[in-house]
PDB file of C-alpha atoms in Angstrom:
ATOM      1  CA  ASP A  24     -15.645  18.643   5.548  1.00 78.00           C
ATOM      2  CA  PHE A  25     -12.642  20.093   7.346  1.00 79.00           C
ATOM      3  CA  LEU A  26     -14.041  23.898   7.358  1.00 85.00           C
ATOM      4  CA  PRO A  27     -16.893  25.145   5.556  1.00 86.00           C
ATOM      5  CA  LYS A  28     -15.374  25.706   2.073  1.00 91.00           C
ATOM      6  CA  VAL A  29     -12.739  22.845   3.045  1.00 94.00           C
ATOM      7  CA  SER A  30     -13.294  19.389   1.762  1.00 94.00           C
ATOM      8  CA  GLY A  31     -11.166  16.137   1.336  1.00 94.00           C
ATOM      9  CA  ARG A  32     -10.721  12.617   1.038  1.00 93.00           C
ATOM     10  CA  PHE A  33      -7.644  10.288   1.849  1.00 94.00           C
ATOM     11  CA  TYR A  34      -7.019   6.450   1.690  1.00 94.00           C
ATOM     12  CA  ILE A  35      -4.672   4.453   2.775  1.00 96.00           C
ATOM     13  CA  GLY A  36      -4.245   0.721   1.723  1.00 95.00           C
ATOM     14  CA  ALA A  37      -2.170  -2.055   0.979  1.00 93.00           C
ATOM     15  CA  VAL A  38      -1.866  -4.249  -2.432  1.00 88.00           C
ATOM     16  CA  SER A  39      -0.481  -7.687  -2.800  1.00 87.00           C
ATOM     17  CA  ILE A  40      -0.160 -10.025  -5.922  1.00 82.00           C
ATOM     18  CA  GLU A  41       0.667 -13.676  -5.873  1.00 83.00           C
ATOM     19  CA  TYR A  42       1.232 -15.297  -9.321  1.00 78.00           C
ATOM     20  CA  THR A  43       1.438 -19.069 -10.578  1.00 77.00           C
ATOM     21  CA  GLY A  44       2.313 -20.497 -13.302  1.00 72.00           C
ATOM     22  CA  ALA A  45       5.115 -20.150 -15.818  1.00 70.00           C
ATOM     23  CA  GLN A  46       6.650 -17.919 -13.449  1.00 71.00           C
ATOM     24  CA  ASP A  47       5.865 -18.087  -9.602  1.00 75.00           C
ATOM     25  CA  ARG A  48       5.942 -14.558  -7.426  1.00 74.00           C
ATOM     26  CA  SER A  49       4.270 -12.816  -4.976  1.00 80.00           C
ATOM     27  CA  ASP A  50       4.952  -9.179  -4.004  1.00 80.00           C
ATOM     28  CA  SER A  51       2.869  -6.416  -1.608  1.00 85.00           C
ATOM     29  CA  ASP A  52       3.022  -2.659  -1.084  1.00 87.00           C
ATOM     30  CA  VAL A  53       1.369   0.491   0.349  1.00 91.00           C
ATOM     31  CA  ILE A  54      -0.822   2.582  -1.513  1.00 93.00           C
ATOM     32  CA  ALA A  55      -2.024   5.850  -0.336  1.00 96.00           C
ATOM     33  CA  GLY A  56      -3.738   9.082  -1.816  1.00 96.00           C
ATOM     34  CA  GLY A  57      -5.700  12.199  -0.948  1.00 96.00           C
ATOM     35  CA  ALA A  58      -7.325  15.302  -2.182  1.00 96.00           C
ATOM     36  CA  ILE A  59      -8.256  18.718  -0.797  1.00 95.00           C
ATOM     37  CA  ILE A  60     -11.022  20.376  -2.348  1.00 95.00           C
ATOM     38  CA  TRP A  61     -11.349  24.378  -1.693  1.00 95.00           C
ATOM     39  CA  ALA A  62     -14.968  25.967  -2.592  1.00 93.00           C
ATOM     40  CA  VAL A  63     -13.472  29.413  -3.586  1.00 93.00           C
ATOM     41  CA  HIS A  64     -16.957  30.717  -4.228  1.00 91.00           C
ATOM     42  CA  GLU A  65     -20.105  29.250  -5.381  1.00 88.00           C
ATOM     43  CA  ARG A  66     -18.600  28.617  -8.834  1.00 92.00           C
ATOM     44  CA  LEU A  67     -15.230  28.050  -8.624  1.00 95.00           C
ATOM     45  CA  SER A  68     -13.647  24.779  -6.539  1.00 95.00           C
ATOM     46  CA  VAL A  69      -9.603  24.453  -7.162  1.00 97.00           C
ATOM     47  CA  GLU A  70      -8.446  21.453  -5.932  1.00 96.00           C
ATOM     48  CA  SER A  71      -4.962  19.543  -5.101  1.00 97.00           C
ATOM     49  CA  LYS A  72      -4.417  15.752  -5.473  1.00 96.00           C
ATOM     50  CA  ILE A  73      -1.649  13.261  -4.200  1.00 97.00           C
ATOM     51  CA  ASN A  74      -1.645   9.605  -5.258  1.00 96.00           C
ATOM     52  CA  ARG A  75       0.930   6.363  -4.743  1.00 94.00           C
ATOM     53  CA  ASP A  76      -0.301   3.304  -6.645  1.00 92.00           C
ATOM     54  CA  ILE A  77       1.550   0.147  -7.761  1.00 89.00           C
ATOM     55  CA  TYR A  78       0.992  -2.257 -10.654  1.00 87.00           C
ATOM     56  CA  PHE A  79       2.368  -5.625 -10.991  1.00 81.00           C
ATOM     57  CA  SER A  80       2.307  -7.331 -14.145  1.00 79.00           C
ATOM     58  CA  PRO A  81       2.565 -11.350 -15.073  1.00 74.00           C
ATOM     59  CA  GLY A  82       5.945 -10.964 -16.249  1.00 74.00           C
ATOM     60  CA  GLY A  83       7.528  -9.931 -13.138  1.00 75.00           C
ATOM     61  CA  ALA A  84       7.339  -5.961 -13.777  1.00 80.00           C
ATOM     62  CA  VAL A  85       6.823  -3.614 -10.542  1.00 85.00           C
ATOM     63  CA  THR A  86       5.757  -0.111 -11.623  1.00 90.00           C
ATOM     64  CA  THR A  87       5.245   2.337  -8.924  1.00 92.00           C
ATOM     65  CA  ARG A  88       3.508   5.668  -9.656  1.00 94.00           C
ATOM     66  CA  SER A  89       3.351   9.192  -7.152  1.00 96.00           C
ATOM     67  CA  THR A  90       1.622  12.026  -8.754  1.00 97.00           C
ATOM     68  CA  VAL A  91       0.689  15.525  -7.846  1.00 98.00           C
ATOM     69  CA  ALA A  92      -1.990  17.452  -9.394  1.00 97.00           C
ATOM     70  CA  PHE A  93      -3.725  20.572  -9.118  1.00 98.00           C
ATOM     71  CA  ALA A  94      -6.982  21.329 -10.634  1.00 97.00           C
ATOM     72  CA  ALA A  95      -9.641  24.318 -11.037  1.00 97.00           C
ATOM     73  CA  ASN A  96     -13.077  24.018 -12.151  1.00 96.00           C
ATOM     74  CA  GLN A  97     -15.401  27.329 -12.927  1.00 96.00           C
ATOM     75  CA  GLN A  98     -19.128  27.202 -13.905  1.00 94.00           C
ATOM     76  CA  LEU A  99     -20.287  29.281 -16.202  1.00 94.00           C
ATOM     77  CA  ILE A 100     -23.787  30.680 -16.816  1.00 90.00           C
ATOM     78  CA  GLY A 101     -26.184  28.659 -19.046  1.00 89.00           C
ATOM     79  CA  GLY A 102     -25.145  25.144 -18.070  1.00 90.00           C
ATOM     80  CA  PHE A 103     -21.184  25.575 -19.023  1.00 96.00           C
ATOM     81  CA  SER A 104     -18.182  24.501 -17.086  1.00 96.00           C
ATOM     82  CA  VAL A 105     -14.637  24.436 -17.877  1.00 97.00           C
ATOM     83  CA  THR A 106     -11.613  22.605 -15.896  1.00 97.00           C
ATOM     84  CA  GLY A 107      -7.849  22.793 -16.053  1.00 97.00           C
ATOM     85  CA  GLU A 108      -5.182  20.796 -14.662  1.00 97.00           C
ATOM     86  CA  ILE A 109      -1.674  20.105 -14.365  1.00 98.00           C
ATOM     87  CA  GLU A 110      -0.635  16.715 -13.005  1.00 98.00           C
ATOM     88  CA  GLY A 111       3.386  15.627 -12.891  1.00 98.00           C
ATOM     89  CA  SER A 112       3.967  11.904 -12.299  1.00 97.00           C
ATOM     90  CA  ARG A 113       7.157   9.904 -11.254  1.00 97.00           C
ATOM     91  CA  ALA A 114       6.973   6.355 -11.984  1.00 95.00           C
ATOM     92  CA  GLU A 115       9.542   3.634 -11.678  1.00 94.00           C
ATOM     93  CA  HIS A 116       9.307   0.532 -13.659  1.00 91.00           C
ATOM     94  CA  GLU A 117      11.205  -2.352 -11.990  1.00 89.00           C
ATOM     95  CA  GLN A 118      12.046  -5.572 -13.251  1.00 83.00           C
ATOM     96  CA  GLN A 119      14.515  -8.021 -11.906  1.00 79.00           C
ATOM     97  CA  ASN A 120      18.176  -6.278 -12.892  1.00 84.00           C
ATOM     98  CA  SER A 121      16.722  -3.260 -14.782  1.00 88.00           C
ATOM     99  CA  LEU A 122      15.119   0.041 -13.240  1.00 91.00           C
ATOM    100  CA  ARG A 123      13.550   2.721 -15.200  1.00 93.00           C
ATOM    101  CA  ARG A 124      12.023   5.853 -14.691  1.00 96.00           C
ATOM    102  CA  ASP A 125       9.611   8.462 -16.069  1.00 96.00           C
ATOM    103  CA  HIS A 126       9.040  11.956 -15.170  1.00 97.00           C
ATOM    104  CA  THR A 127       5.440  12.872 -16.885  1.00 98.00           C
ATOM    105  CA  VAL A 128       3.637  16.084 -17.258  1.00 98.00           C
ATOM    106  CA  ASN A 129       0.218  16.391 -18.204  1.00 98.00           C
ATOM    107  CA  LEU A 130      -1.505  19.665 -18.929  1.00 98.00           C
ATOM    108  CA  ARG A 131      -5.627  18.959 -19.236  1.00 97.00           C
ATOM    109  CA  THR A 132      -8.245  21.492 -20.438  1.00 98.00           C
ATOM    110  CA  GLY A 133     -12.026  21.046 -20.731  1.00 97.00           C
ATOM    111  CA  ILE A 134     -15.582  22.472 -21.231  1.00 97.00           C
ATOM    112  CA  LYS A 135     -18.646  20.548 -20.055  1.00 96.00           C
ATOM    113  CA  TYR A 136     -22.492  21.676 -20.866  1.00 96.00           C
ATOM    114  CA  ALA A 137     -25.189  20.169 -18.549  1.00 93.00           C
ATOM    115  CA  LEU A 138     -28.262  19.839 -20.951  1.00 91.00           C
ATOM    116  CA  THR A 139     -30.219  18.488 -17.694  1.00 91.00           C
ATOM    117  CA  ASP A 140     -29.573  17.553 -14.765  1.00 86.00           C
ATOM    118  CA  ARG A 141     -29.188  13.793 -15.694  1.00 92.00           C
ATOM    119  CA  PHE A 142     -27.675  14.640 -19.059  1.00 94.00           C
ATOM    120  CA  SER A 143     -24.367  16.335 -20.187  1.00 96.00           C
ATOM    121  CA  PHE A 144     -21.834  15.977 -22.171  1.00 95.00           C
ATOM    122  CA  SER A 145     -18.150  17.200 -22.572  1.00 97.00           C
ATOM    123  CA  ALA A 146     -14.861  17.640 -24.687  1.00 98.00           C
ATOM    124  CA  ALA A 147     -10.939  17.477 -23.547  1.00 97.00           C
ATOM    125  CA  CYS A 148      -7.649  17.918 -24.657  1.00 98.00           C
ATOM    126  CA  THR A 149      -4.881  16.731 -22.516  1.00 97.00           C
ATOM    127  CA  LEU A 150      -1.021  17.591 -23.425  1.00 98.00           C
ATOM    128  CA  THR A 151       1.688  15.113 -22.231  1.00 98.00           C
ATOM    129  CA  ASN A 152       5.028  15.121 -22.261  1.00 98.00           C
ATOM    130  CA  GLN A 153       6.994  12.099 -20.898  1.00 97.00           C
ATOM    131  CA  GLU A 154      10.569  11.981 -20.370  1.00 97.00           C
ATOM    132  CA  SER A 155      12.714   8.921 -19.516  1.00 96.00           C
ATOM    133  CA  ASP A 156      16.181   7.224 -18.483  1.00 94.00           C
ATOM    134  CA  GLU A 157      15.724   5.617 -21.345  1.00 94.00           C
ATOM    135  CA  ALA A 158      15.266   7.746 -24.726  1.00 95.00           C
ATOM    136  CA  PHE A 159      13.012   4.920 -26.218  1.00 96.00           C
ATOM    137  CA  TYR A 160      10.116   5.985 -23.956  1.00 95.00           C
ATOM    138  CA  ASP A 161      10.394   9.740 -24.585  1.00 97.00           C
ATOM    139  CA  TYR A 162       7.036  11.176 -26.179  1.00 97.00           C
ATOM    140  CA  ASP A 163       4.783  14.139 -26.986  1.00 97.00           C
ATOM    141  CA  ARG A 164       0.990  13.710 -27.139  1.00 97.00           C
ATOM    142  CA  ALA A 165      -2.104  15.483 -27.788  1.00 98.00           C
ATOM    143  CA  LEU A 166      -5.026  13.961 -26.887  1.00 97.00           C
ATOM    144  CA  VAL A 167      -8.456  14.774 -27.942  1.00 98.00           C
ATOM    145  CA  SER A 168     -11.676  13.001 -26.264  1.00 97.00           C
ATOM    146  CA  GLY A 169     -15.424  13.950 -26.156  1.00 97.00           C
ATOM    147  CA  HIS A 170     -17.828  12.542 -23.635  1.00 96.00           C
ATOM    148  CA  ILE A 171     -21.663  11.660 -22.969  1.00 96.00           C
ATOM    149  CA  PHE A 172     -22.894  11.369 -19.518  1.00 94.00           C
ATOM    150  CA  CYS A 173     -26.385  10.066 -18.322  1.00 95.00           C
ATOM    151  CA  ARG A 174     -27.325   9.792 -14.923  1.00 88.00           C
ATOM    152  CA  PHE A 175     -30.535   7.791 -13.780  1.00 85.00           C
TER     153      PHE A 175
END
């Protein structure tokens, strides 16, 4: 907690990988991220997030993804809450002699219903647009999902 209505979480670390077999190689890099949450009032919170992560594939590709996101969560009456989020990311896919950059925007919205303190369910919709250096990787997607939560 930074202030009475502002809290956050941050991390920094290192990732290292070593492959043996058909292709011997090793690699390492820095990962980091954080979030700041502002409790605007009792039922509304706003969050900003940043993240940098790395993925190493056995085939030799290295994917570095940087993400910035803003989200809001509003609790309603009767156990309902709604969320909204906008997220932008840039991914660099590097392989021996090639580099591809993808720019992605995600818009998410959802509703959650808490039947009890231990049981709830939610539904969400995420719209994604990705533009890449290589047109083959350009796409638009609509993803609808549902979740059931049980805490014990």
